[in-house]
PDB file of C-alpha atoms in Angstrom:
ATOM      1  CA  UNK A   1       4.686 -11.250  31.470  1.00 50.00           C
ATOM      2  CA  UNK A   2       4.614 -12.117  27.050  1.00 51.00           C
ATOM      3  CA  UNK A   3       6.836 -15.416  25.475  1.00 46.00           C
ATOM      4  CA  UNK A   4       9.279 -13.205  24.085  1.00 47.00           C
ATOM      5  CA  UNK A   5       9.498 -10.442  26.844  1.00 51.00           C
ATOM      6  CA  UNK A   6      10.331 -13.667  29.376  1.00 45.00           C
ATOM      7  CA  UNK A   7      12.732 -15.838  26.911  1.00 45.00           C
ATOM      8  CA  UNK A   8      14.685 -12.637  26.881  1.00 46.00           C
ATOM      9  CA  UNK A   9      15.504 -12.192  30.397  1.00 44.00           C
ATOM     10  CA  UNK A  10      15.856 -15.612  30.406  1.00 45.00           C
ATOM     11  CA  UNK A  11      18.827 -14.907  27.716  1.00 42.00           C
ATOM     12  CA  UNK A  12      19.805 -12.245  30.026  1.00 43.00           C
ATOM     13  CA  UNK A  13      20.341 -13.563  32.952  1.00 48.00           C
ATOM     14  CA  UNK A  14      22.064 -16.070  31.985  1.00 44.00           C
ATOM     15  CA  UNK A  15      24.503 -13.946  29.872  1.00 41.00           C
ATOM     16  CA  UNK A  16      24.703 -12.587  33.417  1.00 47.00           C
ATOM     17  CA  UNK A  17      25.245 -15.322  35.088  1.00 52.00           C
ATOM     18  CA  UNK A  18      28.040 -16.410  32.994  1.00 52.00           C
ATOM     19  CA  UNK A  19      26.007 -19.477  31.500  1.00 48.00           C
ATOM     20  CA  UNK A  20      25.896 -18.420  28.059  1.00 44.00           C
ATOM     21  CA  UNK A  21      28.694 -15.791  26.652  1.00 46.00           C
ATOM     22  CA  UNK A  22      27.226 -13.086  24.570  1.00 43.00           C
ATOM     23  CA  UNK A  23      27.845 -14.115  21.887  1.00 43.00           C
ATOM     24  CA  UNK A  24      26.062 -17.294  22.247  1.00 43.00           C
ATOM     25  CA  UNK A  25      23.335 -15.279  23.180  1.00 40.00           C
ATOM     26  CA  UNK A  26      23.424 -13.558  19.456  1.00 43.00           C
ATOM     27  CA  UNK A  27      22.500 -16.929  18.545  1.00 42.00           C
ATOM     28  CA  UNK A  28      19.301 -17.119  19.904  1.00 46.00           C
ATOM     29  CA  UNK A  29      16.055 -16.366  17.862  1.00 51.00           C
ATOM     30  CA  UNK A  30      13.939 -15.072  19.891  1.00 50.00           C
ATOM     31  CA  UNK A  31       9.852 -14.982  18.463  1.00 51.00           C
ATOM     32  CA  UNK A  32       8.553 -12.029  15.875  1.00 59.00           C
ATOM     33  CA  UNK A  33       5.343 -11.907  14.765  1.00 64.00           C
ATOM     34  CA  UNK A  34       5.799  -9.757  11.769  1.00 84.00           C
ATOM     35  CA  UNK A  35       1.785  -8.313  10.794  1.00 91.00           C
ATOM     36  CA  UNK A  36      -0.051  -7.769   8.380  1.00 90.00           C
ATOM     37  CA  UNK A  37      -0.214  -5.071   5.818  1.00 90.00           C
ATOM     38  CA  UNK A  38       3.551  -2.710   5.246  1.00 90.00           C
ATOM     39  CA  UNK A  39       4.908   0.868   7.138  1.00 93.00           C
ATOM     40  CA  UNK A  40       3.395   3.653   5.692  1.00 89.00           C
ATOM     41  CA  UNK A  41       6.412   5.966   3.698  1.00 85.00           C
ATOM     42  CA  UNK A  42       5.472   8.833   5.972  1.00 84.00           C
ATOM     43  CA  UNK A  43       4.542   9.792   9.890  1.00 88.00           C
ATOM     44  CA  UNK A  44       1.171  11.274   9.841  1.00 84.00           C
ATOM     45  CA  UNK A  45       0.153   9.728  13.008  1.00 87.00           C
ATOM     46  CA  UNK A  46       0.992   9.400  16.744  1.00 91.00           C
ATOM     47  CA  UNK A  47       2.855   6.583  17.137  1.00 94.00           C
ATOM     48  CA  UNK A  48       0.911   4.068  19.601  1.00 94.00           C
ATOM     49  CA  UNK A  49       4.160   3.815  21.339  1.00 93.00           C
ATOM     50  CA  UNK A  50       7.920   5.338  20.910  1.00 91.00           C
ATOM     51  CA  UNK A  51      10.481   3.317  20.810  1.00 93.00           C
ATOM     52  CA  UNK A  52       9.988  -0.977  19.469  1.00 94.00           C
ATOM     53  CA  UNK A  53      11.897  -3.548  17.700  1.00 93.00           C
ATOM     54  CA  UNK A  54       9.679  -5.462  16.220  1.00 93.00           C
ATOM     55  CA  UNK A  55       5.874  -5.780  15.685  1.00 94.00           C
ATOM     56  CA  UNK A  56       5.358  -8.346  18.891  1.00 92.00           C
ATOM     57  CA  UNK A  57       6.090  -5.569  21.054  1.00 94.00           C
ATOM     58  CA  UNK A  58       3.533  -3.392  19.000  1.00 94.00           C
ATOM     59  CA  UNK A  59       0.021  -2.662  20.628  1.00 94.00           C
ATOM     60  CA  UNK A  60      -3.438  -4.575  18.638  1.00 92.00           C
ATOM     61  CA  UNK A  61      -1.794  -4.548  14.885  1.00 92.00           C
ATOM     62  CA  UNK A  62       0.164  -1.867  14.722  1.00 94.00           C
ATOM     63  CA  UNK A  63       3.659  -2.524  13.109  1.00 95.00           C
ATOM     64  CA  UNK A  64       7.495  -1.756  14.054  1.00 95.00           C
ATOM     65  CA  UNK A  65       8.759   0.769  11.557  1.00 95.00           C
ATOM     66  CA  UNK A  66      11.316   3.477  11.515  1.00 95.00           C
ATOM     67  CA  UNK A  67      11.379   6.850  10.669  1.00 93.00           C
ATOM     68  CA  UNK A  68      14.084   9.545  10.481  1.00 91.00           C
ATOM     69  CA  UNK A  69      12.878   9.789  14.484  1.00 88.00           C
ATOM     70  CA  UNK A  70      13.899   5.968  15.306  1.00 94.00           C
ATOM     71  CA  UNK A  71      11.647   2.851  14.942  1.00 95.00           C
ATOM     72  CA  UNK A  72       8.268   2.919  16.499  1.00 96.00           C
ATOM     73  CA  UNK A  73       4.830   1.875  16.704  1.00 96.00           C
ATOM     74  CA  UNK A  74       2.301   2.774  14.114  1.00 95.00           C
ATOM     75  CA  UNK A  75      -1.075   1.583  11.772  1.00 92.00           C
ATOM     76  CA  UNK A  76      -0.184  -0.688   9.377  1.00 92.00           C
ATOM     77  CA  UNK A  77      -0.537   0.650   5.619  1.00 89.00           C
ATOM     78  CA  UNK A  78      -1.940  -1.876   3.317  1.00 87.00           C
ATOM     79  CA  UNK A  79      -1.962  -2.094  -0.795  1.00 88.00           C
ATOM     80  CA  UNK A  80      -5.132  -1.603  -2.420  1.00 89.00           C
ATOM     81  CA  UNK A  81      -5.841  -3.564  -6.098  1.00 84.00           C
ATOM     82  CA  UNK A  82      -5.731  -2.464  -9.269  1.00 83.00           C
ATOM     83  CA  UNK A  83      -3.744  -0.089 -11.073  1.00 82.00           C
ATOM     84  CA  UNK A  84      -3.338   3.908 -11.004  1.00 89.00           C
ATOM     85  CA  UNK A  85      -3.756   4.780 -14.226  1.00 81.00           C
ATOM     86  CA  UNK A  86      -2.211   7.351 -16.494  1.00 76.00           C
ATOM     87  CA  UNK A  87      -2.187  10.695 -16.238  1.00 73.00           C
ATOM     88  CA  UNK A  88      -4.925  12.408 -19.109  1.00 68.00           C
ATOM     89  CA  UNK A  89      -3.719  15.875 -19.182  1.00 72.00           C
ATOM     90  CA  UNK A  90      -0.898  17.561 -17.700  1.00 74.00           C
ATOM     91  CA  UNK A  91       0.464  17.808 -14.252  1.00 80.00           C
ATOM     92  CA  UNK A  92      -1.752  17.307 -10.743  1.00 82.00           C
ATOM     93  CA  UNK A  93      -1.403  19.632  -7.791  1.00 86.00           C
ATOM     94  CA  UNK A  94       1.153  19.886  -6.862  1.00 92.00           C
ATOM     95  CA  UNK A  95       0.676  18.636  -3.170  1.00 93.00           C
ATOM     96  CA  UNK A  96       0.478  15.947  -1.474  1.00 93.00           C
ATOM     97  CA  UNK A  97      -3.450  14.264  -0.495  1.00 94.00           C
ATOM     98  CA  UNK A  98      -2.267  10.584   0.416  1.00 92.00           C
ATOM     99  CA  UNK A  99       1.427   8.677   1.073  1.00 89.00           C
ATOM    100  CA  UNK A 100      -0.207   5.400   1.586  1.00 90.00           C
ATOM    101  CA  UNK A 101      -3.463   3.652  -0.890  1.00 93.00           C
ATOM    102  CA  UNK A 102      -4.598   2.961   3.662  1.00 89.00           C
ATOM    103  CA  UNK A 103      -4.976   6.747   3.337  1.00 90.00           C
ATOM    104  CA  UNK A 104      -7.312   6.862   0.158  1.00 94.00           C
ATOM    105  CA  UNK A 105     -11.904   6.307   0.628  1.00 95.00           C
ATOM    106  CA  UNK A 106     -13.142   3.321  -0.826  1.00 93.00           C
ATOM    107  CA  UNK A 107     -11.205   1.546  -3.520  1.00 91.00           C
ATOM    108  CA  UNK A 108      -9.225   4.411  -4.303  1.00 94.00           C
ATOM    109  CA  UNK A 109      -5.322   4.220  -4.592  1.00 93.00           C
ATOM    110  CA  UNK A 110      -3.213   6.988  -3.711  1.00 94.00           C
ATOM    111  CA  UNK A 111      -1.373   7.574  -7.633  1.00 93.00           C
ATOM    112  CA  UNK A 112       1.149   9.879  -8.720  1.00 92.00           C
ATOM    113  CA  UNK A 113      -0.413  12.460 -10.810  1.00 90.00           C
ATOM    114  CA  UNK A 114       2.438  13.924 -11.916  1.00 88.00           C
ATOM    115  CA  UNK A 115       3.842  16.511  -9.227  1.00 91.00           C
ATOM    116  CA  UNK A 116       1.759  15.062  -6.052  1.00 92.00           C
ATOM    117  CA  UNK A 117       0.094  12.590  -5.084  1.00 93.00           C
ATOM    118  CA  UNK A 118      -4.261  12.121  -5.064  1.00 94.00           C
ATOM    119  CA  UNK A 119      -6.726   8.798  -4.102  1.00 95.00           C
ATOM    120  CA  UNK A 120      -8.364   8.933  -8.061  1.00 92.00           C
ATOM    121  CA  UNK A 121     -10.427   4.969  -8.051  1.00 87.00           C
ATOM    122  CA  UNK A 122      -7.908   2.448 -10.012  1.00 88.00           C
ATOM    123  CA  UNK A 123      -7.538   1.025 -13.744  1.00 81.00           C
ATOM    124  CA  UNK A 124     -10.122  -1.086 -14.133  1.00 75.00           C
ATOM    125  CA  UNK A 125     -10.134  -3.832 -16.704  1.00 82.00           C
ATOM    126  CA  UNK A 126     -13.267  -5.696 -17.121  1.00 89.00           C
ATOM    127  CA  UNK A 127     -13.657  -9.321 -19.300  1.00 89.00           C
ATOM    128  CA  UNK A 128     -14.006  -9.725 -22.880  1.00 93.00           C
ATOM    129  CA  UNK A 129     -12.312  -7.830 -26.150  1.00 93.00           C
ATOM    130  CA  UNK A 130     -12.984  -4.386 -27.971  1.00 93.00           C
ATOM    131  CA  UNK A 131     -14.247  -5.213 -31.335  1.00 88.00           C
ATOM    132  CA  UNK A 132     -12.569  -3.694 -34.906  1.00 86.00           C
ATOM    133  CA  UNK A 133     -12.674   0.290 -34.069  1.00 81.00           C
ATOM    134  CA  UNK A 134     -15.075   2.000 -35.165  1.00 72.00           C
ATOM    135  CA  UNK A 135     -15.368   4.977 -37.940  1.00 77.00           C
ATOM    136  CA  UNK A 136     -15.738   8.186 -35.847  1.00 75.00           C
ATOM    137  CA  UNK A 137     -15.931  11.310 -37.584  1.00 77.00           C
ATOM    138  CA  UNK A 138     -15.458  13.250 -34.160  1.00 78.00           C
ATOM    139  CA  UNK A 139     -12.528  13.187 -32.434  1.00 86.00           C
ATOM    140  CA  UNK A 140     -12.619  12.405 -28.474  1.00 87.00           C
ATOM    141  CA  UNK A 141     -11.529  10.494 -25.476  1.00 87.00           C
ATOM    142  CA  UNK A 142     -15.022   9.874 -24.186  1.00 88.00           C
ATOM    143  CA  UNK A 143     -13.383   7.422 -21.901  1.00 87.00           C
ATOM    144  CA  UNK A 144      -8.932   6.569 -20.295  1.00 82.00           C
ATOM    145  CA  UNK A 145     -10.413   3.121 -19.292  1.00 84.00           C
ATOM    146  CA  UNK A 146     -13.122   0.320 -18.828  1.00 87.00           C
ATOM    147  CA  UNK A 147     -12.975   1.726 -14.783  1.00 83.00           C
ATOM    148  CA  UNK A 148     -14.949   5.134 -16.887  1.00 86.00           C
ATOM    149  CA  UNK A 149     -17.547   2.791 -19.114  1.00 90.00           C
ATOM    150  CA  UNK A 150     -21.108   1.663 -17.660  1.00 93.00           C
ATOM    151  CA  UNK A 151     -21.895  -2.227 -16.220  1.00 93.00           C
ATOM    152  CA  UNK A 152     -19.914  -4.352 -19.002  1.00 93.00           C
ATOM    153  CA  UNK A 153     -18.360  -1.677 -21.273  1.00 94.00           C
ATOM    154  CA  UNK A 154     -15.112  -1.418 -22.209  1.00 93.00           C
ATOM    155  CA  UNK A 155     -13.250   1.028 -22.855  1.00 91.00           C
ATOM    156  CA  UNK A 156     -12.513   0.819 -27.221  1.00 91.00           C
ATOM    157  CA  UNK A 157     -10.717   2.880 -29.261  1.00 90.00           C
ATOM    158  CA  UNK A 158     -12.148   4.736 -32.031  1.00 90.00           C
ATOM    159  CA  UNK A 159     -10.841   5.626 -35.684  1.00 89.00           C
ATOM    160  CA  UNK A 160     -10.179   9.147 -33.555  1.00 87.00           C
ATOM    161  CA  UNK A 161     -10.291   8.892 -30.237  1.00 89.00           C
ATOM    162  CA  UNK A 162     -11.940   5.535 -27.193  1.00 90.00           C
ATOM    163  CA  UNK A 163     -15.085   5.363 -26.984  1.00 91.00           C
ATOM    164  CA  UNK A 164     -17.317   2.800 -23.726  1.00 92.00           C
ATOM    165  CA  UNK A 165     -18.634  -0.193 -25.845  1.00 92.00           C
ATOM    166  CA  UNK A 166     -20.237  -3.279 -25.939  1.00 93.00           C
ATOM    167  CA  UNK A 167     -17.226  -6.207 -25.630  1.00 92.00           C
ATOM    168  CA  UNK A 168     -17.301  -9.155 -28.140  1.00 87.00           C
TER     169      UNK A 168
END
C-alpha cells in the first residue's frame, strides 16, 4: 500500500472512530505528487485509469486530468521550445491534425493554420543582425523566418521582400 493511501485510511479510521472531527480531517494535507508536463487539451487516448483525484494515483508518468467524462489518468502533454511561425498566406486546411506539441514529430510544434491546427517547424531566431536591406528588382518572399535559411544565414528584409543572407 502506498504512503498516501495509508495516510488516507488512517485519517478515515480516526474520523469513523470519533477521534477526529470531519472538519479536522479536511485540514490534513495528504501528499500529492505533481508530475512533469501538463494535461492535453483533448482526450485522444484510452485512459490508463478511469477515476483519479491527483497525479499520485496515476501509473508511471501519467497525469490526472479532467475532461467531460471526468478525471482520468492520461499521458502528459509537453510544450516544445520555439514559436509558431506567422501564416504565409490565407488560411490552412480546416482540420485538427494535432492538439498539443506532444502530438508532433521531432522539433515540430502544433500551430494554428488560421482554421485548424497542424505540425510545423517552429520559428527560430539565429544569432546576429541583418545587414541593411539589399536592393533587388525581384519582389519575392524567399524566407519567412531564420529557420527557413541554411546554416548561419538569417532571413532578412530586402527592398522588396525577404531573402536569406549572412548576418553582420
